C-alpha cells in the first residue's frame, strides 16, 4: 500500500443527502453524494443551476447540516459538533473565497488578512500576514482599504486572508465570477499554487469551463448527484461535458 492510500482525505463526504421540506413538498437538493477530496487536490464543481452545488459547499463547510450522511474534515466528523465547535473549526481549518470578495471596507488589506486570526483569538503574526500578502503580489498594498483596490486585487486580498492560517481546505464559490479575464487568471493561478506548492485542498464552484480547467479535476453535479468527473481536462472538453448535462 502506498502512503497516499493511508493518508486521510482532507474532506470526505459520505452518503450526503439534503432534503428541504416545505408545504409544497420535499426538494432533494443532494441525493447521496460520496466523495473524498484528497489533501493538496484542487477540485472544480460544475453543474446546471439547481443541481446542488451551493448546498454541497454549505454542507461541506458545516454551514448547513446534511439530512443524512457525514462530512469529515481533517479526520473530524462534523455531525457530533455543536455550533460553537463548528464555528471554531471553520475559523481554523477552513478558508472561504466568494464572488463578492466579502472584505471589510473599513479595514486595510493587512487588517482584513489578520481578521480570522483575531476572531479565532490568536496572536496576529505580523510576518505571516505580510507573507500572505506577498504571496498574492500585494505586499505594497498592505495599508490600502478595499475601495482603493481593483476587483482582482480585492480578490487576492481575500485569498491571502483565506490561506494565511494554513487551513485544511479552501472553499471558493465562483471566485472569478466578477473579474475580467486577466485578474481571473491570476486568482486561478493562486488557487492552483495553494494546492500544488502549499498542499492546501481547494474546492471551487464555478460556471466557467476555463476556470475549471485550472483544477486537477472537475466533478459534475446533476439533480443532487455526482454524475461525472474529468481529470486534468482542458476547457473545451469541460465545456462539452457541461453542454451535454444541460441538454
Ligand atoms: P445550485 O447551487 O447548483 O444552483 P442549490 O444547491 O442552490 O443549486 O439548490 C439545489 C436545489 O435545492 C434547488 O432545487 C433549490 O431550489 C433547492 N434549495 C436550495 N436551498 C433551498 C432552501 N433553503 N429551501 C428550499 N429549497 C432549497
Ligand atoms: Mg448556487
PDB file of C-alpha atoms and ligand atoms in Angstrom:
ATOM      1  CA  UNK A   1       0.000   0.000   0.000  1.00  0.00           C
ATOM      2  CA  UNK A   2       1.295   3.473  -0.789  1.00  0.00           C
ATOM      3  CA  UNK A   3       1.443   6.250   1.776  1.00  0.00           C
ATOM      4  CA  UNK A   4      -1.122   8.150  -0.290  1.00  0.00           C
ATOM      5  CA  UNK A   5      -3.676   5.428   0.361  1.00  0.00           C
ATOM      6  CA  UNK A   6      -3.068   5.674   4.109  1.00  0.00           C
ATOM      7  CA  UNK A   7      -3.372   9.441   4.242  1.00  0.00           C
ATOM      8  CA  UNK A   8      -6.876  10.527   5.258  1.00  0.00           C
ATOM      9  CA  UNK A   9      -8.806  12.747   2.872  1.00  0.00           C
ATOM     10  CA  UNK A  10      -8.840  16.443   3.743  1.00  0.00           C
ATOM     11  CA  UNK A  11     -12.591  16.492   3.181  1.00  0.00           C
ATOM     12  CA  UNK A  12     -14.751  13.388   2.970  1.00  0.00           C
ATOM     13  CA  UNK A  13     -18.432  13.400   2.052  1.00  0.00           C
ATOM     14  CA  UNK A  14     -20.083  10.125   2.911  1.00  0.00           C
ATOM     15  CA  UNK A  15     -23.581   9.454   1.567  1.00  0.00           C
ATOM     16  CA  UNK A  16     -24.709  13.064   1.866  1.00  0.00           C
ATOM     17  CA  UNK A  17     -28.367  13.801   1.310  1.00  0.00           C
ATOM     18  CA  UNK A  18     -30.008  17.174   1.931  1.00  0.00           C
ATOM     19  CA  UNK A  19     -33.748  17.447   1.683  1.00  0.00           C
ATOM     20  CA  UNK A  20     -35.586  20.747   2.097  1.00  0.00           C
ATOM     21  CA  UNK A  21     -39.129  20.215   3.312  1.00  0.00           C
ATOM     22  CA  UNK A  22     -41.908  22.689   2.729  1.00  0.00           C
ATOM     23  CA  UNK A  23     -45.675  22.601   2.466  1.00  0.00           C
ATOM     24  CA  UNK A  24     -45.295  22.336  -1.291  1.00  0.00           C
ATOM     25  CA  UNK A  25     -43.354  19.106  -0.814  1.00  0.00           C
ATOM     26  CA  UNK A  26     -39.776  17.921  -0.435  1.00  0.00           C
ATOM     27  CA  UNK A  27     -36.878  19.232  -2.519  1.00  0.00           C
ATOM     28  CA  UNK A  28     -33.997  16.776  -2.766  1.00  0.00           C
ATOM     29  CA  UNK A  29     -31.043  19.123  -3.181  1.00  0.00           C
ATOM     30  CA  UNK A  30     -28.469  16.348  -2.625  1.00  0.00           C
ATOM     31  CA  UNK A  31     -29.417  12.718  -3.110  1.00  0.00           C
ATOM     32  CA  UNK A  32     -26.426  10.718  -1.909  1.00  0.00           C
ATOM     33  CA  UNK A  33     -23.052  12.303  -2.603  1.00  0.00           C
ATOM     34  CA  UNK A  34     -19.923  10.386  -1.637  1.00  0.00           C
ATOM     35  CA  UNK A  35     -16.553  11.885  -2.482  1.00  0.00           C
ATOM     36  CA  UNK A  36     -13.113  12.189  -0.907  1.00  0.00           C
ATOM     37  CA  UNK A  37     -11.162  15.376  -1.593  1.00  0.00           C
ATOM     38  CA  UNK A  38      -7.554  14.357  -1.054  1.00  0.00           C
ATOM     39  CA  UNK A  39      -5.027  16.666   0.566  1.00  0.00           C
ATOM     40  CA  UNK A  40      -3.427  19.009  -1.953  1.00  0.00           C
ATOM     41  CA  UNK A  41      -6.135  18.483  -4.568  1.00  0.00           C
ATOM     42  CA  UNK A  42      -7.871  21.286  -6.458  1.00  0.00           C
ATOM     43  CA  UNK A  43     -11.406  20.293  -7.488  1.00  0.00           C
ATOM     44  CA  UNK A  44     -13.932  22.261  -9.520  1.00  0.00           C
ATOM     45  CA  UNK A  45     -17.642  21.595  -9.014  1.00  0.00           C
ATOM     46  CA  UNK A  46     -19.846  22.257 -12.027  1.00  0.00           C
ATOM     47  CA  UNK A  47     -23.453  21.549 -12.830  1.00  0.00           C
ATOM     48  CA  UNK A  48     -26.637  23.168 -14.103  1.00  0.00           C
ATOM     49  CA  UNK A  49     -28.461  25.724 -11.966  1.00  0.00           C
ATOM     50  CA  UNK A  50     -30.313  23.931  -9.154  1.00  0.00           C
ATOM     51  CA  UNK A  51     -28.088  20.815  -9.320  1.00  0.00           C
ATOM     52  CA  UNK A  52     -26.971  21.237  -5.687  1.00  0.00           C
ATOM     53  CA  UNK A  53     -23.574  22.983  -5.956  1.00  0.00           C
ATOM     54  CA  UNK A  54     -24.232  25.642  -3.315  1.00  0.00           C
ATOM     55  CA  UNK A  55     -25.841  23.112  -0.999  1.00  0.00           C
ATOM     56  CA  UNK A  56     -22.806  20.865  -1.367  1.00  0.00           C
ATOM     57  CA  UNK A  57     -20.423  23.683  -0.422  1.00  0.00           C
ATOM     58  CA  UNK A  58     -22.600  24.747   2.537  1.00  0.00           C
ATOM     59  CA  UNK A  59     -22.856  21.206   3.884  1.00  0.00           C
ATOM     60  CA  UNK A  60     -19.129  20.510   3.370  1.00  0.00           C
ATOM     61  CA  UNK A  61     -18.290  23.699   5.297  1.00  0.00           C
ATOM     62  CA  UNK A  62     -20.626  22.847   8.168  1.00  0.00           C
ATOM     63  CA  UNK A  63     -22.817  25.883   7.428  1.00  0.00           C
ATOM     64  CA  UNK A  64     -25.722  23.547   6.772  1.00  0.00           C
ATOM     65  CA  UNK A  65     -26.397  20.080   8.179  1.00  0.00           C
ATOM     66  CA  UNK A  66     -26.974  17.100   5.902  1.00  0.00           C
ATOM     67  CA  UNK A  67     -30.275  15.262   6.245  1.00  0.00           C
ATOM     68  CA  UNK A  68     -28.299  12.020   6.083  1.00  0.00           C
ATOM     69  CA  UNK A  69     -24.621  11.170   5.778  1.00  0.00           C
ATOM     70  CA  UNK A  70     -21.437  12.514   7.306  1.00  0.00           C
ATOM     71  CA  UNK A  71     -18.869  15.200   6.496  1.00  0.00           C
ATOM     72  CA  UNK A  72     -15.340  14.635   7.803  1.00  0.00           C
ATOM     73  CA  UNK A  73     -12.770  17.473   7.723  1.00  0.00           C
ATOM     74  CA  UNK A  74      -9.164  16.575   8.528  1.00  0.00           C
ATOM     75  CA  UNK A  75     -10.351  13.388  10.248  1.00  0.00           C
ATOM     76  CA  UNK A  76     -13.004  15.172  12.351  1.00  0.00           C
ATOM     77  CA  UNK A  77     -16.674  14.264  11.753  1.00  0.00           C
ATOM     78  CA  UNK A  78     -18.847  17.409  11.800  1.00  0.00           C
ATOM     79  CA  UNK A  79     -22.062  15.613  12.811  1.00  0.00           C
ATOM     80  CA  UNK A  80     -21.409  15.459  16.568  1.00  0.00           C
ATOM     81  CA  UNK A  81     -20.125  19.061  16.766  1.00  0.00           C
ATOM     82  CA  UNK A  82     -22.246  21.856  18.191  1.00  0.00           C
ATOM     83  CA  UNK A  83     -22.412  25.352  16.642  1.00  0.00           C
ATOM     84  CA  UNK A  84     -19.512  26.632  18.755  1.00  0.00           C
ATOM     85  CA  UNK A  85     -17.335  23.720  17.678  1.00  0.00           C
ATOM     86  CA  UNK A  86     -18.279  24.210  14.030  1.00  0.00           C
ATOM     87  CA  UNK A  87     -17.553  27.936  14.159  1.00  0.00           C
ATOM     88  CA  UNK A  88     -14.163  27.267  15.712  1.00  0.00           C
ATOM     89  CA  UNK A  89     -13.346  24.645  13.090  1.00  0.00           C
ATOM     90  CA  UNK A  90     -14.411  26.989  10.282  1.00  0.00           C
ATOM     91  CA  UNK A  91     -12.117  29.717  11.603  1.00  0.00           C
ATOM     92  CA  UNK A  92      -9.070  27.486  11.855  1.00  0.00           C
ATOM     93  CA  UNK A  93      -9.480  24.658   9.345  1.00  0.00           C
ATOM     94  CA  UNK A  94     -11.364  26.361   6.509  1.00  0.00           C
ATOM     95  CA  UNK A  95     -10.855  29.364   4.288  1.00  0.00           C
ATOM     96  CA  UNK A  96     -13.557  30.960   2.147  1.00  0.00           C
ATOM     97  CA  UNK A  97     -13.411  32.964  -1.050  1.00  0.00           C
ATOM     98  CA  UNK A  98     -16.617  34.367  -2.557  1.00  0.00           C
ATOM     99  CA  UNK A  99     -17.531  36.018  -5.835  1.00  0.00           C
ATOM    100  CA  UNK A 100     -18.146  39.293  -3.955  1.00  0.00           C
ATOM    101  CA  UNK A 101     -14.787  39.228  -2.049  1.00  0.00           C
ATOM    102  CA  UNK A 102     -16.507  39.874   1.340  1.00  0.00           C
ATOM    103  CA  UNK A 103     -13.761  42.155   2.642  1.00  0.00           C
ATOM    104  CA  UNK A 104     -14.432  44.801   5.287  1.00  0.00           C
ATOM    105  CA  UNK A 105     -14.111  48.226   3.635  1.00  0.00           C
ATOM    106  CA  UNK A 106     -13.223  49.961   6.914  1.00  0.00           C
ATOM    107  CA  UNK A 107     -10.119  47.788   7.385  1.00  0.00           C
ATOM    108  CA  UNK A 108      -6.835  47.873   5.482  1.00  0.00           C
ATOM    109  CA  UNK A 109      -5.698  44.897   3.405  1.00  0.00           C
ATOM    110  CA  UNK A 110      -3.374  43.938   6.277  1.00  0.00           C
ATOM    111  CA  UNK A 111      -6.192  44.126   8.826  1.00  0.00           C
ATOM    112  CA  UNK A 112      -8.515  42.089   6.583  1.00  0.00           C
ATOM    113  CA  UNK A 113      -5.918  39.327   6.280  1.00  0.00           C
ATOM    114  CA  UNK A 114      -5.294  39.399  10.055  1.00  0.00           C
ATOM    115  CA  UNK A 115      -9.008  39.266  10.892  1.00  0.00           C
ATOM    116  CA  UNK A 116      -9.513  35.459  11.032  1.00  0.00           C
ATOM    117  CA  UNK A 117      -6.614  35.128  13.473  1.00  0.00           C
ATOM    118  CA  UNK A 118      -8.130  37.893  15.637  1.00  0.00           C
ATOM    119  CA  UNK A 119     -11.567  36.250  15.531  1.00  0.00           C
ATOM    120  CA  UNK A 120     -10.007  32.910  16.488  1.00  0.00           C
ATOM    121  CA  UNK A 121      -8.375  34.618  19.466  1.00  0.00           C
ATOM    122  CA  UNK A 122      -4.875  34.005  18.136  1.00  0.00           C
ATOM    123  CA  UNK A 123      -1.931  36.336  18.331  1.00  0.00           C
ATOM    124  CA  UNK A 124      -1.513  38.059  14.956  1.00  0.00           C
ATOM    125  CA  UNK A 125       1.785  37.048  13.384  1.00  0.00           C
ATOM    126  CA  UNK A 126       2.801  40.188  11.501  1.00  0.00           C
ATOM    127  CA  UNK A 127       5.379  38.419   9.343  1.00  0.00           C
ATOM    128  CA  UNK A 128       2.838  35.723   8.384  1.00  0.00           C
ATOM    129  CA  UNK A 129       0.228  38.319   7.387  1.00  0.00           C
ATOM    130  CA  UNK A 130       2.758  40.234   5.290  1.00  0.00           C
ATOM    131  CA  UNK A 131       3.979  36.925   3.835  1.00  0.00           C
ATOM    132  CA  UNK A 132       0.425  36.065   2.796  1.00  0.00           C
ATOM    133  CA  UNK A 133       0.080  39.459   1.083  1.00  0.00           C
ATOM    134  CA  UNK A 134       3.431  38.943  -0.589  1.00  0.00           C
ATOM    135  CA  UNK A 135       2.371  35.554  -1.978  1.00  0.00           C
ATOM    136  CA  UNK A 136      -0.575  37.206  -3.736  1.00  0.00           C
ATOM    137  CA  UNK A 137       1.672  40.019  -5.011  1.00  0.00           C
ATOM    138  CA  UNK A 138       0.229  42.773  -2.805  1.00  0.00           C
ATOM    139  CA  UNK A 139       2.928  43.433  -0.210  1.00  0.00           C
ATOM    140  CA  UNK A 140       2.978  47.092  -1.280  1.00  0.00           C
ATOM    141  CA  UNK A 141      -0.810  47.429  -0.773  1.00  0.00           C
ATOM    142  CA  UNK A 142      -0.932  46.381   2.901  1.00  0.00           C
ATOM    143  CA  UNK A 143      -2.191  49.801   4.030  1.00  0.00           C
ATOM    144  CA  UNK A 144      -4.819  50.239   1.330  1.00  0.00           C
ATOM    145  CA  UNK A 145      -8.503  49.731   2.030  1.00  0.00           C
ATOM    146  CA  UNK A 146     -10.642  47.598  -0.337  1.00  0.00           C
ATOM    147  CA  UNK A 147     -12.325  50.601  -2.075  1.00  0.00           C
ATOM    148  CA  UNK A 148      -8.834  51.744  -3.138  1.00  0.00           C
ATOM    149  CA  UNK A 149      -8.090  48.401  -4.817  1.00  0.00           C
ATOM    150  CA  UNK A 150      -9.249  46.855  -8.107  1.00  0.00           C
ATOM    151  CA  UNK A 151     -11.597  43.858  -8.083  1.00  0.00           C
ATOM    152  CA  UNK A 152      -8.745  41.490  -8.870  1.00  0.00           C
ATOM    153  CA  UNK A 153      -6.618  42.958  -6.091  1.00  0.00           C
ATOM    154  CA  UNK A 154      -9.507  42.676  -3.624  1.00  0.00           C
ATOM    155  CA  UNK A 155      -9.967  39.012  -4.517  1.00  0.00           C
ATOM    156  CA  UNK A 156      -6.256  38.436  -3.996  1.00  0.00           C
ATOM    157  CA  UNK A 157      -6.551  40.004  -0.520  1.00  0.00           C
ATOM    158  CA  UNK A 158      -9.451  37.615   0.119  1.00  0.00           C
ATOM    159  CA  UNK A 159      -7.230  34.698  -0.938  1.00  0.00           C
ATOM    160  CA  UNK A 160      -4.436  35.864   1.368  1.00  0.00           C
ATOM    161  CA  UNK A 161      -6.984  36.106   4.186  1.00  0.00           C
ATOM    162  CA  UNK A 162      -8.364  32.643   3.433  1.00  0.00           C
ATOM    163  CA  UNK A 163      -4.934  30.995   3.308  1.00  0.00           C
ATOM    164  CA  UNK A 164      -2.817  32.648   5.939  1.00  0.00           C
ATOM    165  CA  UNK A 165      -3.915  30.383   8.817  1.00  0.00           C
ATOM    166  CA  UNK A 166      -2.996  27.385   6.612  1.00  0.00           C
ATOM    167  CA  UNK A 167      -6.484  25.862   6.535  1.00  0.00           C
ATOM    168  CA  UNK A 168      -7.122  22.206   5.784  1.00  0.00           C
ATOM    169  CA  UNK A 169      -9.465  23.254   2.995  1.00  0.00           C
ATOM    170  CA  UNK A 170     -10.244  26.350   0.953  1.00  0.00           C
ATOM    171  CA  UNK A 171     -13.822  26.675  -0.320  1.00  0.00           C
ATOM    172  CA  UNK A 172     -14.315  29.038  -3.249  1.00  0.00           C
ATOM    173  CA  UNK A 173     -17.722  29.955  -4.665  1.00  0.00           C
ATOM    174  CA  UNK A 174     -17.440  31.497  -8.144  1.00  0.00           C
ATOM    175  CA  UNK A 175     -14.192  33.282  -7.165  1.00  0.00           C
ATOM    176  CA  UNK A 176     -13.690  34.684 -10.675  1.00  0.00           C
ATOM    177  CA  UNK A 177     -17.348  35.460 -11.383  1.00  0.00           C
ATOM    178  CA  UNK A 178     -16.883  39.221 -11.053  1.00  0.00           C
ATOM    179  CA  UNK A 179     -13.408  39.517 -12.576  1.00  0.00           C
ATOM    180  CA  UNK A 180     -12.022  40.283 -16.015  1.00  0.00           C
ATOM    181  CA  UNK A 181     -10.029  37.552 -17.797  1.00  0.00           C
ATOM    182  CA  UNK A 182      -6.567  38.676 -16.686  1.00  0.00           C
ATOM    183  CA  UNK A 183      -7.487  39.128 -12.993  1.00  0.00           C
ATOM    184  CA  UNK A 184      -9.429  35.864 -13.043  1.00  0.00           C
ATOM    185  CA  UNK A 185      -6.386  34.095 -14.382  1.00  0.00           C
ATOM    186  CA  UNK A 186      -4.194  35.456 -11.560  1.00  0.00           C
ATOM    187  CA  UNK A 187      -6.727  34.285  -8.981  1.00  0.00           C
ATOM    188  CA  UNK A 188      -6.932  30.793 -10.525  1.00  0.00           C
ATOM    189  CA  UNK A 189      -3.145  30.516 -10.657  1.00  0.00           C
ATOM    190  CA  UNK A 190      -3.008  31.405  -6.947  1.00  0.00           C
ATOM    191  CA  UNK A 191      -5.595  28.741  -6.110  1.00  0.00           C
ATOM    192  CA  UNK A 192      -3.653  26.191  -8.143  1.00  0.00           C
ATOM    193  CA  UNK A 193      -0.395  27.167  -6.393  1.00  0.00           C
ATOM    194  CA  UNK A 194      -2.107  26.880  -2.992  1.00  0.00           C
ATOM    195  CA  UNK A 195      -2.746  23.221  -3.841  1.00  0.00           C
ATOM    196  CA  UNK A 196       0.454  22.383  -5.744  1.00  0.00           C
ATOM    197  CA  UNK A 197       3.003  24.313  -3.711  1.00  0.00           C
ATOM    198  CA  UNK A 198       1.419  24.555  -0.271  1.00  0.00           C
ATOM    199  CA  UNK A 199      -0.626  21.347  -0.106  1.00  0.00           C
ATOM    200  CA  UNK A 200      -3.915  23.122   0.542  1.00  0.00           C
ATOM    201  CA  UNK A 201      -7.113  21.385  -0.567  1.00  0.00           C
ATOM    202  CA  UNK A 202      -9.218  23.608  -2.790  1.00  0.00           C
ATOM    203  CA  UNK A 203     -12.894  23.059  -3.643  1.00  0.00           C
ATOM    204  CA  UNK A 204     -14.272  25.605  -6.119  1.00  0.00           C
ATOM    205  CA  UNK A 205     -17.771  26.002  -7.518  1.00  0.00           C
ATOM    206  CA  UNK A 206     -17.733  27.598 -10.955  1.00  0.00           C
ATOM    207  CA  UNK A 207     -19.838  28.057 -14.085  1.00  0.00           C
ATOM    208  CA  UNK A 208     -16.781  28.722 -16.207  1.00  0.00           C
ATOM    209  CA  UNK A 209     -15.088  25.792 -18.013  1.00  0.00           C
ATOM    210  CA  UNK A 210     -11.903  27.856 -18.360  1.00  0.00           C
ATOM    211  CA  UNK A 211     -11.802  28.366 -14.579  1.00  0.00           C
ATOM    212  CA  UNK A 212     -12.449  24.650 -14.031  1.00  0.00           C
ATOM    213  CA  UNK A 213      -9.545  23.774 -16.342  1.00  0.00           C
ATOM    214  CA  UNK A 214      -7.142  25.184 -13.695  1.00  0.00           C
ATOM    215  CA  UNK A 215      -8.317  22.496 -11.242  1.00  0.00           C
ATOM    216  CA  UNK A 216      -6.851  18.982 -11.120  1.00  0.00           C
ATOM    217  CA  UNK A 217     -10.310  17.511 -11.584  1.00  0.00           C
ATOM    218  CA  UNK A 218     -13.880  18.604 -12.243  1.00  0.00           C
ATOM    219  CA  UNK A 219     -16.922  16.975 -10.651  1.00  0.00           C
ATOM    220  CA  UNK A 220     -20.234  17.323 -12.458  1.00  0.00           C
ATOM    221  CA  UNK A 221     -23.421  17.517 -10.419  1.00  0.00           C
ATOM    222  CA  UNK A 222     -26.928  16.965 -11.780  1.00  0.00           C
ATOM    223  CA  UNK A 223     -30.110  16.646  -9.729  1.00  0.00           C
ATOM    224  CA  UNK A 224     -28.194  16.295  -6.468  1.00  0.00           C
ATOM    225  CA  UNK A 225     -25.851  13.550  -7.636  1.00  0.00           C
ATOM    226  CA  UNK A 226     -22.274  13.409  -8.886  1.00  0.00           C
ATOM    227  CA  UNK A 227     -22.809  12.241 -12.457  1.00  0.00           C
ATOM    228  CA  UNK A 228     -19.354  12.636 -13.895  1.00  0.00           C
ATOM    229  CA  UNK A 229     -15.750  13.547 -13.398  1.00  0.00           C
ATOM    230  CA  UNK A 230     -12.942  14.762 -15.644  1.00  0.00           C
ATOM    231  CA  UNK A 231      -9.295  14.782 -14.586  1.00  0.00           C
ATOM    232  CA  UNK A 232      -6.681  17.186 -15.995  1.00  0.00           C
ATOM    233  CA  UNK A 233      -9.151  18.266 -18.668  1.00  0.00           C
ATOM    234  CA  UNK A 234      -8.954  21.348 -20.873  1.00  0.00           C
ATOM    235  CA  UNK A 235     -11.683  23.990 -21.074  1.00  0.00           C
ATOM    236  CA  UNK A 236     -13.043  22.591 -24.356  1.00  0.00           C
ATOM    237  CA  UNK A 237     -13.712  19.102 -23.006  1.00  0.00           C
ATOM    238  CA  UNK A 238     -15.169  20.524 -19.771  1.00  0.00           C
ATOM    239  CA  UNK A 239     -17.488  22.775 -21.804  1.00  0.00           C
ATOM    240  CA  UNK A 240     -18.550  19.787 -23.920  1.00  0.00           C
ATOM    241  CA  UNK A 241     -19.368  17.734 -20.811  1.00  0.00           C
ATOM    242  CA  UNK A 242     -21.369  20.661 -19.386  1.00  0.00           C
ATOM    243  CA  UNK A 243     -23.422  21.215 -22.519  1.00  0.00           C
ATOM    244  CA  UNK A 244     -24.259  17.515 -22.563  1.00  0.00           C
ATOM    245  CA  UNK A 245     -25.599  17.852 -18.985  1.00  0.00           C
ATOM    246  CA  UNK A 246     -27.639  20.917 -19.868  1.00  0.00           C
ATOM    247  CA  UNK A 247     -29.217  19.450 -22.983  1.00  0.00           C
TER     248      UNK A 247
HETATM  249  P1  LIG B   1     -27.044  25.258  -7.401  1.00  0.00           P
HETATM  250  O1  LIG B   1     -26.114  25.977  -6.485  1.00  0.00           O
HETATM  251  O2  LIG B   1     -26.395  24.145  -8.162  1.00  0.00           O
HETATM  252  O3  LIG B   1     -27.768  26.181  -8.322  1.00  0.00           O
HETATM  253  P2  LIG B   1     -28.582  24.763  -4.985  1.00  0.00           P
HETATM  254  O4  LIG B   1     -27.721  23.934  -4.103  1.00  0.00           O
HETATM  255  O5  LIG B   1     -28.669  26.209  -4.685  1.00  0.00           O
HETATM  256  O6  LIG B   1     -28.175  24.520  -6.512  1.00  0.00           O
HETATM  257  O7  LIG B   1     -30.069  24.177  -4.960  1.00  0.00           O
HETATM  258  C1  LIG B   1     -30.369  22.811  -5.182  1.00  0.00           C
HETATM  259  C2  LIG B   1     -31.889  22.618  -5.064  1.00  0.00           C
HETATM  260  O8  LIG B   1     -32.295  22.845  -3.724  1.00  0.00           O
HETATM  261  C3  LIG B   1     -32.693  23.571  -5.930  1.00  0.00           C
HETATM  262  O9  LIG B   1     -33.833  22.894  -6.383  1.00  0.00           O
HETATM  263  C4  LIG B   1     -33.071  24.671  -4.956  1.00  0.00           C
HETATM  264  O10 LIG B   1     -34.269  25.288  -5.349  1.00  0.00           O
HETATM  265  C5  LIG B   1     -33.249  23.905  -3.664  1.00  0.00           C
HETATM  266  N1  LIG B   1     -32.949  24.696  -2.456  1.00  0.00           N
HETATM  267  C6  LIG B   1     -31.757  25.282  -2.165  1.00  0.00           C
HETATM  268  N2  LIG B   1     -31.817  25.925  -0.991  1.00  0.00           N
HETATM  269  C7  LIG B   1     -33.083  25.763  -0.528  1.00  0.00           C
HETATM  270  C8  LIG B   1     -33.797  26.179   0.646  1.00  0.00           C
HETATM  271  N3  LIG B   1     -33.201  26.889   1.596  1.00  0.00           N
HETATM  272  N4  LIG B   1     -35.101  25.812   0.762  1.00  0.00           N
HETATM  273  C9  LIG B   1     -35.705  25.073  -0.180  1.00  0.00           C
HETATM  274  N5  LIG B   1     -35.113  24.641  -1.297  1.00  0.00           N
HETATM  275  C10 LIG B   1     -33.810  24.970  -1.491  1.00  0.00           C
HETATM  276 MG1  LIG B   2     -25.662  28.024  -6.392  1.00  0.00          MG
END
